[in-house]
Amino acid sequence: MSHPRARLDDTIHAPVRFSIMAALAAADEADFRFLRDTVEVSDSALSKQLSTLEGAGYVKVRKTFVGRRPRTFLGLTPHGREAFDRHVEALRDIAAGAGVTPPEPTADRPRPG
Amino acid sequence: MQREEALKALVAAQDITERVRRRGRWYAGYSAGFGAITVALVLVVGLWPSPAAVAVATPVALVGFAALTVYCLRQPMSPRRHAAVHLTSMAGWAAAYLATLVVGTTAFPGAVWWWVPGALVCALPPFAAALYTLARTAEPRA
């Protein structure tokens, strides 16, 4: 049985990207400022991480205007949602200790000879 | 990654998802407001079937619906399955509203036994959407 660590997604694994994915997983979409405040990062840091997630096909971007104000909405793609669910499942397995082979008992092991 | 790190990441994710989910409660307020305006509009139009009542109630209701639309557009996020819930709610509302008004104005003008239940049936889809949203946003998840 392989360790669940092998199922962790490298793109999602970084803490800020994991937080972004967690925030977007709880919504259909969220605007940039709300996401920035929720994840507690700067505009530039959020933009950078979003580019990575968008490049991986995990996040979709929608730009619109509300009145005269431009707004950017972000949401997970179906692929991103699946990837996040898989990643969380792997984390749960690690937290539960799945895939960890218990050490063999040594004290009572019969000795050869 | 060690077990402790995984637990820490899961707890952090849960904290964020709960905060975001709670923010989605605005849609419950929107839907409840929509339902309340509907009840008032249907009752006024149905129980006082005069051109004056319609001329006053309809614009007032439209202003209410417009205010709710502005409130909706100003929200920073939409909750999970928002589009499906909203479309289902609006489709149910439109069907009930049309049926209540068309049948009621034709056959039962001013009949309390028709218009009071009719108003509640019209408001049922948005009220159900409000309750669904409250339940979804209160749900603790890992």
PDB file of C-alpha atoms in Angstrom:
ATOM      1  CA  MET A   1       0.000   0.000   0.000  1.00  0.00           C
ATOM      2  CA  SER A   2       1.500   3.353  -1.058  1.00  0.00           C
ATOM      3  CA  HIS A   3       1.657   6.186   1.419  1.00  0.00           C
ATOM      4  CA  PRO A   4      -1.147   8.775   0.894  1.00  0.00           C
ATOM      5  CA  ARG A   5       1.630  11.376   0.684  1.00  0.00           C
ATOM      6  CA  ALA A   6       2.027  10.247  -2.941  1.00  0.00           C
ATOM      7  CA  ARG A   7      -1.517  11.473  -3.680  1.00  0.00           C
ATOM      8  CA  LEU A   8      -0.842  15.039  -2.532  1.00  0.00           C
ATOM      9  CA  ASP A   9      -1.075  17.577  -5.339  1.00  0.00           C
ATOM     10  CA  ASP A  10       2.129  19.603  -5.646  1.00  0.00           C
ATOM     11  CA  THR A  11       0.287  22.584  -7.128  1.00  0.00           C
ATOM     12  CA  ILE A  12      -2.185  22.752  -4.246  1.00  0.00           C
ATOM     13  CA  HIS A  13       0.265  21.790  -1.533  1.00  0.00           C
ATOM     14  CA  ALA A  14       1.807  25.252  -1.065  1.00  0.00           C
ATOM     15  CA  PRO A  15       0.073  26.887   1.955  1.00  0.00           C
ATOM     16  CA  VAL A  16      -1.270  29.991   0.190  1.00  0.00           C
ATOM     17  CA  ARG A  17      -2.524  28.017  -2.793  1.00  0.00           C
ATOM     18  CA  PHE A  18      -4.126  25.488  -0.450  1.00  0.00           C
ATOM     19  CA  SER A  19      -5.905  28.331   1.358  1.00  0.00           C
ATOM     20  CA  ILE A  20      -7.080  29.810  -1.945  1.00  0.00           C
ATOM     21  CA  MET A  21      -8.421  26.440  -3.064  1.00  0.00           C
ATOM     22  CA  ALA A  22     -10.134  25.898   0.310  1.00  0.00           C
ATOM     23  CA  ALA A  23     -11.803  29.313   0.093  1.00  0.00           C
ATOM     24  CA  LEU A  24     -12.974  28.817  -3.476  1.00  0.00           C
ATOM     25  CA  ALA A  25     -14.163  25.276  -2.751  1.00  0.00           C
ATOM     26  CA  ALA A  26     -16.766  26.738  -0.384  1.00  0.00           C
ATOM     27  CA  ALA A  27     -18.219  29.076  -3.006  1.00  0.00           C
ATOM     28  CA  ASP A  28     -19.371  29.101  -6.609  1.00  0.00           C
ATOM     29  CA  GLU A  29     -17.194  32.171  -7.070  1.00  0.00           C
ATOM     30  CA  ALA A  30     -15.641  34.927  -5.012  1.00  0.00           C
ATOM     31  CA  ASP A  31     -14.273  38.315  -5.906  1.00  0.00           C
ATOM     32  CA  PHE A  32     -10.589  39.120  -5.771  1.00  0.00           C
ATOM     33  CA  ARG A  33     -10.738  41.461  -2.771  1.00  0.00           C
ATOM     34  CA  PHE A  34     -12.835  39.072  -0.704  1.00  0.00           C
ATOM     35  CA  LEU A  35     -10.429  36.245  -1.498  1.00  0.00           C
ATOM     36  CA  ARG A  36      -7.419  38.428  -0.651  1.00  0.00           C
ATOM     37  CA  ASP A  37      -8.907  39.363   2.725  1.00  0.00           C
ATOM     38  CA  THR A  38      -9.948  35.781   3.479  1.00  0.00           C
ATOM     39  CA  VAL A  39      -6.567  34.287   2.667  1.00  0.00           C
ATOM     40  CA  GLU A  40      -4.768  37.291   4.192  1.00  0.00           C
ATOM     41  CA  VAL A  41      -2.204  37.939   1.482  1.00  0.00           C
ATOM     42  CA  SER A  42      -1.226  40.959  -0.594  1.00  0.00           C
ATOM     43  CA  ASP A  43      -2.731  41.679  -4.013  1.00  0.00           C
ATOM     44  CA  SER A  44       0.498  40.738  -5.775  1.00  0.00           C
ATOM     45  CA  ALA A  45       0.952  37.482  -3.831  1.00  0.00           C
ATOM     46  CA  LEU A  46      -2.623  36.486  -4.576  1.00  0.00           C
ATOM     47  CA  SER A  47      -2.235  37.338  -8.270  1.00  0.00           C
ATOM     48  CA  LYS A  48       0.915  35.247  -8.487  1.00  0.00           C
ATOM     49  CA  GLN A  49      -0.624  32.199  -6.845  1.00  0.00           C
ATOM     50  CA  LEU A  50      -3.803  32.558  -8.894  1.00  0.00           C
ATOM     51  CA  SER A  51      -1.746  32.537 -12.089  1.00  0.00           C
ATOM     52  CA  THR A  52      -0.225  29.223 -11.050  1.00  0.00           C
ATOM     53  CA  LEU A  53      -3.635  27.749 -10.229  1.00  0.00           C
ATOM     54  CA  GLU A  54      -5.150  29.112 -13.425  1.00  0.00           C
ATOM     55  CA  GLY A  55      -2.241  27.650 -15.395  1.00  0.00           C
ATOM     56  CA  ALA A  56      -2.945  24.258 -13.859  1.00  0.00           C
ATOM     57  CA  GLY A  57      -6.576  24.564 -14.938  1.00  0.00           C
ATOM     58  CA  TYR A  58      -7.819  24.643 -11.341  1.00  0.00           C
ATOM     59  CA  VAL A  59      -9.159  28.201 -11.226  1.00  0.00           C
ATOM     60  CA  LYS A  60     -11.248  30.176 -13.692  1.00  0.00           C
ATOM     61  CA  VAL A  61     -11.301  33.965 -13.829  1.00  0.00           C
ATOM     62  CA  ARG A  62     -14.284  36.111 -14.782  1.00  0.00           C
ATOM     63  CA  LYS A  63     -13.902  39.848 -15.213  1.00  0.00           C
ATOM     64  CA  THR A  64     -16.964  42.058 -15.102  1.00  0.00           C
ATOM     65  CA  PHE A  65     -18.217  45.525 -14.230  1.00  0.00           C
ATOM     66  CA  VAL A  66     -20.648  46.389 -11.459  1.00  0.00           C
ATOM     67  CA  GLY A  67     -21.694  49.903 -12.383  1.00  0.00           C
ATOM     68  CA  ARG A  68     -18.400  51.531 -13.361  1.00  0.00           C
ATOM     69  CA  ARG A  69     -16.340  49.412 -11.029  1.00  0.00           C
ATOM     70  CA  PRO A  70     -14.357  46.546 -12.543  1.00  0.00           C
ATOM     71  CA  ARG A  71     -14.525  43.333 -10.558  1.00  0.00           C
ATOM     72  CA  THR A  72     -12.693  40.055 -10.916  1.00  0.00           C
ATOM     73  CA  PHE A  73     -14.462  36.898  -9.844  1.00  0.00           C
ATOM     74  CA  LEU A  74     -12.665  33.619  -9.281  1.00  0.00           C
ATOM     75  CA  GLY A  75     -13.983  30.111  -9.019  1.00  0.00           C
ATOM     76  CA  LEU A  76     -12.778  26.539  -9.123  1.00  0.00           C
ATOM     77  CA  THR A  77     -13.094  24.613 -12.368  1.00  0.00           C
ATOM     78  CA  PRO A  78     -14.598  21.087 -12.106  1.00  0.00           C
ATOM     79  CA  HIS A  79     -11.042  19.797 -12.547  1.00  0.00           C
ATOM     80  CA  GLY A  80      -9.832  22.050  -9.721  1.00  0.00           C
ATOM     81  CA  ARG A  81     -12.636  20.909  -7.437  1.00  0.00           C
ATOM     82  CA  GLU A  82     -11.747  17.262  -8.074  1.00  0.00           C
ATOM     83  CA  ALA A  83      -8.064  17.954  -7.467  1.00  0.00           C
ATOM     84  CA  PHE A  84      -8.827  19.754  -4.208  1.00  0.00           C
ATOM     85  CA  ASP A  85     -11.108  16.921  -3.016  1.00  0.00           C
ATOM     86  CA  ARG A  86      -8.374  14.378  -3.808  1.00  0.00           C
ATOM     87  CA  HIS A  87      -5.785  16.466  -1.986  1.00  0.00           C
ATOM     88  CA  VAL A  88      -7.990  16.821   1.106  1.00  0.00           C
ATOM     89  CA  GLU A  89      -8.707  13.089   1.028  1.00  0.00           C
ATOM     90  CA  ALA A  90      -4.968  12.396   0.993  1.00  0.00           C
ATOM     91  CA  LEU A  91      -4.488  14.788   3.921  1.00  0.00           C
ATOM     92  CA  ARG A  92      -7.248  13.014   5.845  1.00  0.00           C
ATOM     93  CA  ASP A  93      -5.581   9.663   5.191  1.00  0.00           C
ATOM     94  CA  ILE A  94      -2.246  11.008   6.386  1.00  0.00           C
ATOM     95  CA  ALA A  95      -3.916  12.480   9.476  1.00  0.00           C
ATOM     96  CA  ALA A  96      -5.607   9.146  10.124  1.00  0.00           C
ATOM     97  CA  GLY A  97      -2.341   7.313   9.722  1.00  0.00           C
ATOM     98  CA  ALA A  98      -3.406   5.361   6.612  1.00  0.00           C
ATOM     99  CA  GLY A  99      -0.615   3.788   4.612  1.00  0.00           C
ATOM    100  CA  VAL A 100       1.739   3.718   7.548  1.00  0.00           C
ATOM    101  CA  THR A 101       3.140   0.251   8.066  1.00  0.00           C
ATOM    102  CA  PRO A 102       3.388  -0.500  11.769  1.00  0.00           C
ATOM    103  CA  PRO A 103       6.887  -1.524  12.911  1.00  0.00           C
ATOM    104  CA  GLU A 104       7.378  -5.225  13.487  1.00  0.00           C
ATOM    105  CA  PRO A 105       7.609  -6.315  17.098  1.00  0.00           C
ATOM    106  CA  THR A 106      11.183  -7.012  18.076  1.00  0.00           C
ATOM    107  CA  ALA A 107      11.036  -7.974  21.728  1.00  0.00           C
ATOM    108  CA  ASP A 108       9.461 -11.410  21.373  1.00  0.00           C
ATOM    109  CA  ARG A 109      10.844 -12.239  17.943  1.00  0.00           C
ATOM    110  CA  PRO A 110      12.427 -15.721  17.942  1.00  0.00           C
ATOM    111  CA  ARG A 111      16.104 -15.581  17.219  1.00  0.00           C
ATOM    112  CA  PRO A 112      17.635 -17.925  14.658  1.00  0.00           C
ATOM    113  CA  GLY A 113      20.075 -20.547  15.846  1.00  0.00           C
TER     114      GLY A 113
ATOM    115  CA  MET B   1       4.396  15.265   5.271  1.00  0.00           C
ATOM    116  CA  GLN B   2       3.785  14.194   8.837  1.00  0.00           C
ATOM    117  CA  ARG B   3       0.471  13.497  10.536  1.00  0.00           C
ATOM    118  CA  GLU B   4       0.601  16.731  12.558  1.00  0.00           C
ATOM    119  CA  GLU B   5       1.189  18.823   9.437  1.00  0.00           C
ATOM    120  CA  ALA B   6      -1.753  17.161   7.710  1.00  0.00           C
ATOM    121  CA  LEU B   7      -4.002  17.834  10.687  1.00  0.00           C
ATOM    122  CA  LYS B   8      -2.873  21.445  10.809  1.00  0.00           C
ATOM    123  CA  ALA B   9      -3.600  21.889   7.083  1.00  0.00           C
ATOM    124  CA  LEU B  10      -7.052  20.317   7.465  1.00  0.00           C
ATOM    125  CA  VAL B  11      -7.924  22.557  10.396  1.00  0.00           C
ATOM    126  CA  ALA B  12      -6.776  25.634   8.450  1.00  0.00           C
ATOM    127  CA  ALA B  13      -8.851  24.574   5.428  1.00  0.00           C
ATOM    128  CA  GLN B  14     -11.906  23.990   7.597  1.00  0.00           C
ATOM    129  CA  ASP B  15     -11.559  27.418   9.166  1.00  0.00           C
ATOM    130  CA  ILE B  16     -11.387  29.098   5.749  1.00  0.00           C
ATOM    131  CA  THR B  17     -14.247  27.124   4.187  1.00  0.00           C
ATOM    132  CA  GLU B  18     -16.490  27.858   7.169  1.00  0.00           C
ATOM    133  CA  ARG B  19     -15.735  31.568   6.992  1.00  0.00           C
ATOM    134  CA  VAL B  20     -16.481  31.646   3.263  1.00  0.00           C
ATOM    135  CA  ARG B  21     -19.587  29.510   3.645  1.00  0.00           C
ATOM    136  CA  ARG B  22     -20.979  31.773   6.367  1.00  0.00           C
ATOM    137  CA  ARG B  23     -20.523  34.777   4.083  1.00  0.00           C
ATOM    138  CA  GLY B  24     -22.960  33.075   1.697  1.00  0.00           C
ATOM    139  CA  ARG B  25     -25.813  33.714   4.114  1.00  0.00           C
ATOM    140  CA  TRP B  26     -26.617  36.914   2.258  1.00  0.00           C
ATOM    141  CA  TYR B  27     -28.616  34.826  -0.206  1.00  0.00           C
ATOM    142  CA  ALA B  28     -30.960  33.711   2.586  1.00  0.00           C
ATOM    143  CA  GLY B  29     -31.714  37.377   3.297  1.00  0.00           C
ATOM    144  CA  TYR B  30     -32.203  38.082  -0.390  1.00  0.00           C
ATOM    145  CA  SER B  31     -34.612  35.158  -0.801  1.00  0.00           C
ATOM    146  CA  ALA B  32     -36.561  35.972   2.359  1.00  0.00           C
ATOM    147  CA  GLY B  33     -36.932  39.575   1.160  1.00  0.00           C
ATOM    148  CA  PHE B  34     -38.060  38.381  -2.256  1.00  0.00           C
ATOM    149  CA  GLY B  35     -40.654  36.119  -0.651  1.00  0.00           C
ATOM    150  CA  ALA B  36     -41.943  38.865   1.654  1.00  0.00           C
ATOM    151  CA  ILE B  37     -42.369  41.337  -1.215  1.00  0.00           C
ATOM    152  CA  THR B  38     -44.171  38.633  -3.198  1.00  0.00           C
ATOM    153  CA  VAL B  39     -46.644  37.954  -0.378  1.00  0.00           C
ATOM    154  CA  ALA B  40     -47.435  41.667  -0.022  1.00  0.00           C
ATOM    155  CA  LEU B  41     -47.786  42.207  -3.780  1.00  0.00           C
ATOM    156  CA  VAL B  42     -50.064  39.206  -4.374  1.00  0.00           C
ATOM    157  CA  LEU B  43     -52.277  40.096  -1.398  1.00  0.00           C
ATOM    158  CA  VAL B  44     -52.688  43.727  -2.439  1.00  0.00           C
ATOM    159  CA  VAL B  45     -53.328  42.917  -6.103  1.00  0.00           C
ATOM    160  CA  GLY B  46     -55.652  40.028  -5.260  1.00  0.00           C
ATOM    161  CA  LEU B  47     -57.651  41.307  -2.333  1.00  0.00           C
ATOM    162  CA  TRP B  48     -58.077  44.896  -3.550  1.00  0.00           C
ATOM    163  CA  PRO B  49     -58.541  44.356  -7.275  1.00  0.00           C
ATOM    164  CA  SER B  50     -58.626  47.948  -8.463  1.00  0.00           C
ATOM    165  CA  PRO B  51     -56.438  49.824 -10.977  1.00  0.00           C
ATOM    166  CA  ALA B  52     -55.322  52.158  -8.173  1.00  0.00           C
ATOM    167  CA  ALA B  53     -54.108  49.289  -5.971  1.00  0.00           C
ATOM    168  CA  VAL B  54     -52.213  47.732  -8.869  1.00  0.00           C
ATOM    169  CA  ALA B  55     -50.782  51.126  -9.874  1.00  0.00           C
ATOM    170  CA  VAL B  56     -49.404  51.676  -6.371  1.00  0.00           C
ATOM    171  CA  ALA B  57     -48.383  48.127  -5.397  1.00  0.00           C
ATOM    172  CA  THR B  58     -46.584  47.172  -8.601  1.00  0.00           C
ATOM    173  CA  PRO B  59     -44.043  50.042  -8.684  1.00  0.00           C
ATOM    174  CA  VAL B  60     -43.424  49.694  -4.933  1.00  0.00           C
ATOM    175  CA  ALA B  61     -42.747  45.976  -5.399  1.00  0.00           C
ATOM    176  CA  LEU B  62     -40.528  46.689  -8.405  1.00  0.00           C
ATOM    177  CA  VAL B  63     -38.464  49.133  -6.332  1.00  0.00           C
ATOM    178  CA  GLY B  64     -38.136  46.401  -3.694  1.00  0.00           C
ATOM    179  CA  PHE B  65     -37.024  43.830  -6.263  1.00  0.00           C
ATOM    180  CA  ALA B  66     -34.571  46.336  -7.761  1.00  0.00           C
ATOM    181  CA  ALA B  67     -33.101  47.044  -4.301  1.00  0.00           C
ATOM    182  CA  LEU B  68     -32.664  43.307  -3.776  1.00  0.00           C
ATOM    183  CA  THR B  69     -30.921  43.020  -7.163  1.00  0.00           C
ATOM    184  CA  VAL B  70     -28.483  45.802  -6.216  1.00  0.00           C
ATOM    185  CA  TYR B  71     -27.872  44.064  -2.864  1.00  0.00           C
ATOM    186  CA  CYS B  72     -27.188  40.829  -4.760  1.00  0.00           C
ATOM    187  CA  LEU B  73     -24.758  42.469  -7.193  1.00  0.00           C
ATOM    188  CA  ARG B  74     -22.783  44.036  -4.345  1.00  0.00           C
ATOM    189  CA  GLN B  75     -22.029  40.724  -2.678  1.00  0.00           C
ATOM    190  CA  PRO B  76     -18.392  39.554  -2.862  1.00  0.00           C
ATOM    191  CA  MET B  77     -19.163  35.881  -3.329  1.00  0.00           C
ATOM    192  CA  SER B  78     -21.883  33.487  -4.329  1.00  0.00           C
ATOM    193  CA  PRO B  79     -22.497  30.383  -2.242  1.00  0.00           C
ATOM    194  CA  ARG B  80     -22.086  26.848  -3.585  1.00  0.00           C
ATOM    195  CA  ARG B  81     -24.778  25.802  -6.069  1.00  0.00           C
ATOM    196  CA  HIS B  82     -26.080  29.351  -6.041  1.00  0.00           C
ATOM    197  CA  ALA B  83     -26.974  29.400  -9.745  1.00  0.00           C
ATOM    198  CA  ALA B  84     -28.972  26.162  -9.567  1.00  0.00           C
ATOM    199  CA  VAL B  85     -30.750  27.155  -6.347  1.00  0.00           C
ATOM    200  CA  HIS B  86     -31.574  30.624  -7.661  1.00  0.00           C
ATOM    201  CA  LEU B  87     -32.836  29.382 -11.038  1.00  0.00           C
ATOM    202  CA  THR B  88     -35.003  26.718  -9.379  1.00  0.00           C
ATOM    203  CA  SER B  89     -36.377  29.266  -6.928  1.00  0.00           C
ATOM    204  CA  MET B  90     -37.140  31.841  -9.646  1.00  0.00           C
ATOM    205  CA  ALA B  91     -38.704  29.254 -11.971  1.00  0.00           C
ATOM    206  CA  GLY B  92     -40.959  28.031  -9.140  1.00  0.00           C
ATOM    207  CA  TRP B  93     -41.822  31.586  -8.178  1.00  0.00           C
ATOM    208  CA  ALA B  94     -42.661  32.605 -11.775  1.00  0.00           C
ATOM    209  CA  ALA B  95     -44.886  29.564 -12.346  1.00  0.00           C
ATOM    210  CA  ALA B  96     -46.752  30.003  -9.041  1.00  0.00           C
ATOM    211  CA  TYR B  97     -47.074  33.776  -9.489  1.00  0.00           C
ATOM    212  CA  LEU B  98     -48.453  33.485 -13.024  1.00  0.00           C
ATOM    213  CA  ALA B  99     -50.883  30.699 -12.085  1.00  0.00           C
ATOM    214  CA  THR B 100     -52.113  32.559  -8.973  1.00  0.00           C
ATOM    215  CA  LEU B 101     -52.580  35.841 -10.795  1.00  0.00           C
ATOM    216  CA  VAL B 102     -54.095  34.521 -14.035  1.00  0.00           C
ATOM    217  CA  VAL B 103     -56.553  32.148 -12.348  1.00  0.00           C
ATOM    218  CA  GLY B 104     -57.259  34.498  -9.438  1.00  0.00           C
ATOM    219  CA  THR B 105     -57.961  37.669 -11.435  1.00  0.00           C
ATOM    220  CA  THR B 106     -60.118  35.711 -13.888  1.00  0.00           C
ATOM    221  CA  ALA B 107     -62.128  33.513 -11.540  1.00  0.00           C
ATOM    222  CA  PHE B 108     -61.681  34.652  -7.924  1.00  0.00           C
ATOM    223  CA  PRO B 109     -61.123  38.422  -7.670  1.00  0.00           C
ATOM    224  CA  GLY B 110     -61.050  39.479  -4.015  1.00  0.00           C
ATOM    225  CA  ALA B 111     -61.551  35.912  -2.710  1.00  0.00           C
ATOM    226  CA  VAL B 112     -59.549  35.600   0.506  1.00  0.00           C
ATOM    227  CA  TRP B 113     -59.546  31.769   0.348  1.00  0.00           C
ATOM    228  CA  TRP B 114     -57.728  31.968  -3.000  1.00  0.00           C
ATOM    229  CA  TRP B 115     -55.362  34.899  -2.542  1.00  0.00           C
ATOM    230  CA  VAL B 116     -53.975  34.199   0.926  1.00  0.00           C
ATOM    231  CA  PRO B 117     -52.888  30.619   0.149  1.00  0.00           C
ATOM    232  CA  GLY B 118     -51.892  31.791  -3.342  1.00  0.00           C
ATOM    233  CA  ALA B 119     -49.585  34.458  -1.903  1.00  0.00           C
ATOM    234  CA  LEU B 120     -47.968  31.888   0.378  1.00  0.00           C
ATOM    235  CA  VAL B 121     -47.540  29.388  -2.472  1.00  0.00           C
ATOM    236  CA  CYS B 122     -45.868  32.107  -4.576  1.00  0.00           C
ATOM    237  CA  ALA B 123     -43.472  32.875  -1.727  1.00  0.00           C
ATOM    238  CA  LEU B 124     -42.752  29.235  -1.029  1.00  0.00           C
ATOM    239  CA  PRO B 125     -39.886  28.821  -3.589  1.00  0.00           C
ATOM    240  CA  PRO B 126     -37.885  31.851  -2.341  1.00  0.00           C
ATOM    241  CA  PHE B 127     -38.577  30.955   1.304  1.00  0.00           C
ATOM    242  CA  ALA B 128     -37.427  27.389   0.594  1.00  0.00           C
ATOM    243  CA  ALA B 129     -34.266  28.783  -1.054  1.00  0.00           C
ATOM    244  CA  ALA B 130     -33.674  30.924   2.062  1.00  0.00           C
ATOM    245  CA  LEU B 131     -34.032  27.926   4.374  1.00  0.00           C
ATOM    246  CA  TYR B 132     -31.825  25.783   2.140  1.00  0.00           C
ATOM    247  CA  THR B 133     -29.128  28.469   2.177  1.00  0.00           C
ATOM    248  CA  LEU B 134     -29.315  28.824   5.956  1.00  0.00           C
ATOM    249  CA  ALA B 135     -28.981  25.060   6.347  1.00  0.00           C
ATOM    250  CA  ARG B 136     -26.053  24.856   3.921  1.00  0.00           C
ATOM    251  CA  THR B 137     -24.179  27.764   5.453  1.00  0.00           C
ATOM    252  CA  ALA B 138     -24.628  26.469   8.997  1.00  0.00           C
ATOM    253  CA  GLU B 139     -23.416  22.983   8.132  1.00  0.00           C
ATOM    254  CA  PRO B 140     -20.039  22.240   9.706  1.00  0.00           C
ATOM    255  CA  ARG B 141     -17.708  20.380   7.341  1.00  0.00           C
ATOM    256  CA  ALA B 142     -14.160  19.181   7.413  1.00  0.00           C
TER     257      ALA B 142
END
